[in-house]
């Protein structure tokens, strides 16, 4: 069974340095998480699919972040 509870999604790999901190805090707290880079501009269908399938994968929370344009987190 998949125990991943939190999805961390960012606009691109250039956001990884900042978003990795969230991943590490969750890990330190014993909370399973996944981290993914998906651009709302370049691959909007993939972002939509990520959101649609989140609950089925066991995600209860999605943390979204982006550097310059904040379309991903809304």
PDB file of C-alpha atoms in Angstrom:
ATOM      1  CA  UNK A   1       0.000   0.000   0.000  1.00  0.00           C
ATOM      2  CA  UNK A   2       1.129   3.517  -0.834  1.00  0.00           C
ATOM      3  CA  UNK A   3       1.713   5.629   2.299  1.00  0.00           C
ATOM      4  CA  UNK A   4       2.436   8.897   0.503  1.00  0.00           C
ATOM      5  CA  UNK A   5       0.201  11.548   2.074  1.00  0.00           C
ATOM      6  CA  UNK A   6       1.606  14.823   0.726  1.00  0.00           C
ATOM      7  CA  UNK A   7       2.393  15.832  -2.836  1.00  0.00           C
ATOM      8  CA  UNK A   8       4.857  18.644  -3.404  1.00  0.00           C
ATOM      9  CA  UNK A   9       4.599  20.098  -6.886  1.00  0.00           C
ATOM     10  CA  UNK A  10       6.629  22.908  -8.407  1.00  0.00           C
ATOM     11  CA  UNK A  11       6.748  24.665 -11.749  1.00  0.00           C
ATOM     12  CA  UNK A  12      10.259  23.567 -12.721  1.00  0.00           C
ATOM     13  CA  UNK A  13      13.457  21.994 -11.448  1.00  0.00           C
ATOM     14  CA  UNK A  14      14.800  25.483 -10.723  1.00  0.00           C
ATOM     15  CA  UNK A  15      12.333  25.607  -7.792  1.00  0.00           C
ATOM     16  CA  UNK A  16      13.746  22.415  -6.282  1.00  0.00           C
ATOM     17  CA  UNK A  17      16.120  24.086  -3.819  1.00  0.00           C
ATOM     18  CA  UNK A  18      13.252  25.869  -2.067  1.00  0.00           C
ATOM     19  CA  UNK A  19      10.661  23.101  -2.327  1.00  0.00           C
ATOM     20  CA  UNK A  20      13.089  20.425  -1.152  1.00  0.00           C
ATOM     21  CA  UNK A  21      13.008  22.082   2.265  1.00  0.00           C
ATOM     22  CA  UNK A  22       9.314  21.169   2.590  1.00  0.00           C
ATOM     23  CA  UNK A  23      10.122  17.592   1.570  1.00  0.00           C
ATOM     24  CA  UNK A  24      12.857  17.394   4.227  1.00  0.00           C
ATOM     25  CA  UNK A  25      10.641  18.811   6.995  1.00  0.00           C
ATOM     26  CA  UNK A  26       7.919  16.293   6.170  1.00  0.00           C
ATOM     27  CA  UNK A  27      10.491  13.499   6.140  1.00  0.00           C
ATOM     28  CA  UNK A  28      11.809  14.593   9.544  1.00  0.00           C
ATOM     29  CA  UNK A  29       8.231  14.468  10.865  1.00  0.00           C
ATOM     30  CA  UNK A  30       7.757  10.957   9.489  1.00  0.00           C
ATOM     31  CA  UNK A  31       5.270  12.058   6.823  1.00  0.00           C
ATOM     32  CA  UNK A  32       5.640  10.327   3.462  1.00  0.00           C
ATOM     33  CA  UNK A  33       5.674  12.693   0.510  1.00  0.00           C
ATOM     34  CA  UNK A  34       6.492  12.898  -3.176  1.00  0.00           C
ATOM     35  CA  UNK A  35       8.070  15.787  -5.053  1.00  0.00           C
ATOM     36  CA  UNK A  36       7.353  16.540  -8.711  1.00  0.00           C
ATOM     37  CA  UNK A  37       8.179  19.286 -11.211  1.00  0.00           C
ATOM     38  CA  UNK A  38       5.353  20.020 -13.674  1.00  0.00           C
ATOM     39  CA  UNK A  39       4.906  23.279 -15.549  1.00  0.00           C
ATOM     40  CA  UNK A  40       1.360  24.636 -15.706  1.00  0.00           C
ATOM     41  CA  UNK A  41       2.451  26.476 -18.871  1.00  0.00           C
ATOM     42  CA  UNK A  42       4.285  23.690 -20.707  1.00  0.00           C
ATOM     43  CA  UNK A  43       2.287  20.619 -19.661  1.00  0.00           C
ATOM     44  CA  UNK A  44      -1.112  21.752 -18.329  1.00  0.00           C
ATOM     45  CA  UNK A  45      -2.647  18.355 -19.098  1.00  0.00           C
ATOM     46  CA  UNK A  46      -0.052  16.619 -16.904  1.00  0.00           C
ATOM     47  CA  UNK A  47      -0.747  19.058 -14.067  1.00  0.00           C
ATOM     48  CA  UNK A  48      -4.484  18.397 -14.370  1.00  0.00           C
ATOM     49  CA  UNK A  49      -3.877  14.628 -14.381  1.00  0.00           C
ATOM     50  CA  UNK A  50      -1.650  14.948 -11.300  1.00  0.00           C
ATOM     51  CA  UNK A  51      -4.473  16.722  -9.462  1.00  0.00           C
ATOM     52  CA  UNK A  52      -7.183  14.328 -10.677  1.00  0.00           C
ATOM     53  CA  UNK A  53      -5.260  11.246  -9.542  1.00  0.00           C
ATOM     54  CA  UNK A  54      -3.955  12.669  -6.257  1.00  0.00           C
ATOM     55  CA  UNK A  55      -6.631  11.248  -3.952  1.00  0.00           C
ATOM     56  CA  UNK A  56      -6.429   7.841  -5.610  1.00  0.00           C
ATOM     57  CA  UNK A  57      -2.701   7.802  -4.869  1.00  0.00           C
ATOM     58  CA  UNK A  58      -3.414   8.538  -1.198  1.00  0.00           C
ATOM     59  CA  UNK A  59      -2.526  12.226  -1.195  1.00  0.00           C
ATOM     60  CA  UNK A  60      -4.332  14.256   1.425  1.00  0.00           C
ATOM     61  CA  UNK A  61      -2.425  17.518   0.871  1.00  0.00           C
ATOM     62  CA  UNK A  62      -0.750  19.141  -2.128  1.00  0.00           C
ATOM     63  CA  UNK A  63       1.869  21.832  -1.578  1.00  0.00           C
ATOM     64  CA  UNK A  64       2.337  23.834  -4.783  1.00  0.00           C
ATOM     65  CA  UNK A  65       4.990  26.433  -5.466  1.00  0.00           C
ATOM     66  CA  UNK A  66       6.577  28.306  -8.317  1.00  0.00           C
ATOM     67  CA  UNK A  67       9.350  30.829  -8.692  1.00  0.00           C
ATOM     68  CA  UNK A  68       8.462  33.666 -11.044  1.00  0.00           C
ATOM     69  CA  UNK A  69       4.933  33.037 -12.328  1.00  0.00           C
ATOM     70  CA  UNK A  70       2.566  31.685  -9.714  1.00  0.00           C
ATOM     71  CA  UNK A  71       0.077  29.956 -12.009  1.00  0.00           C
ATOM     72  CA  UNK A  72       0.701  26.525 -10.488  1.00  0.00           C
ATOM     73  CA  UNK A  73      -0.160  27.381  -6.872  1.00  0.00           C
ATOM     74  CA  UNK A  74      -3.025  29.589  -8.041  1.00  0.00           C
TER      75      UNK A  74
END
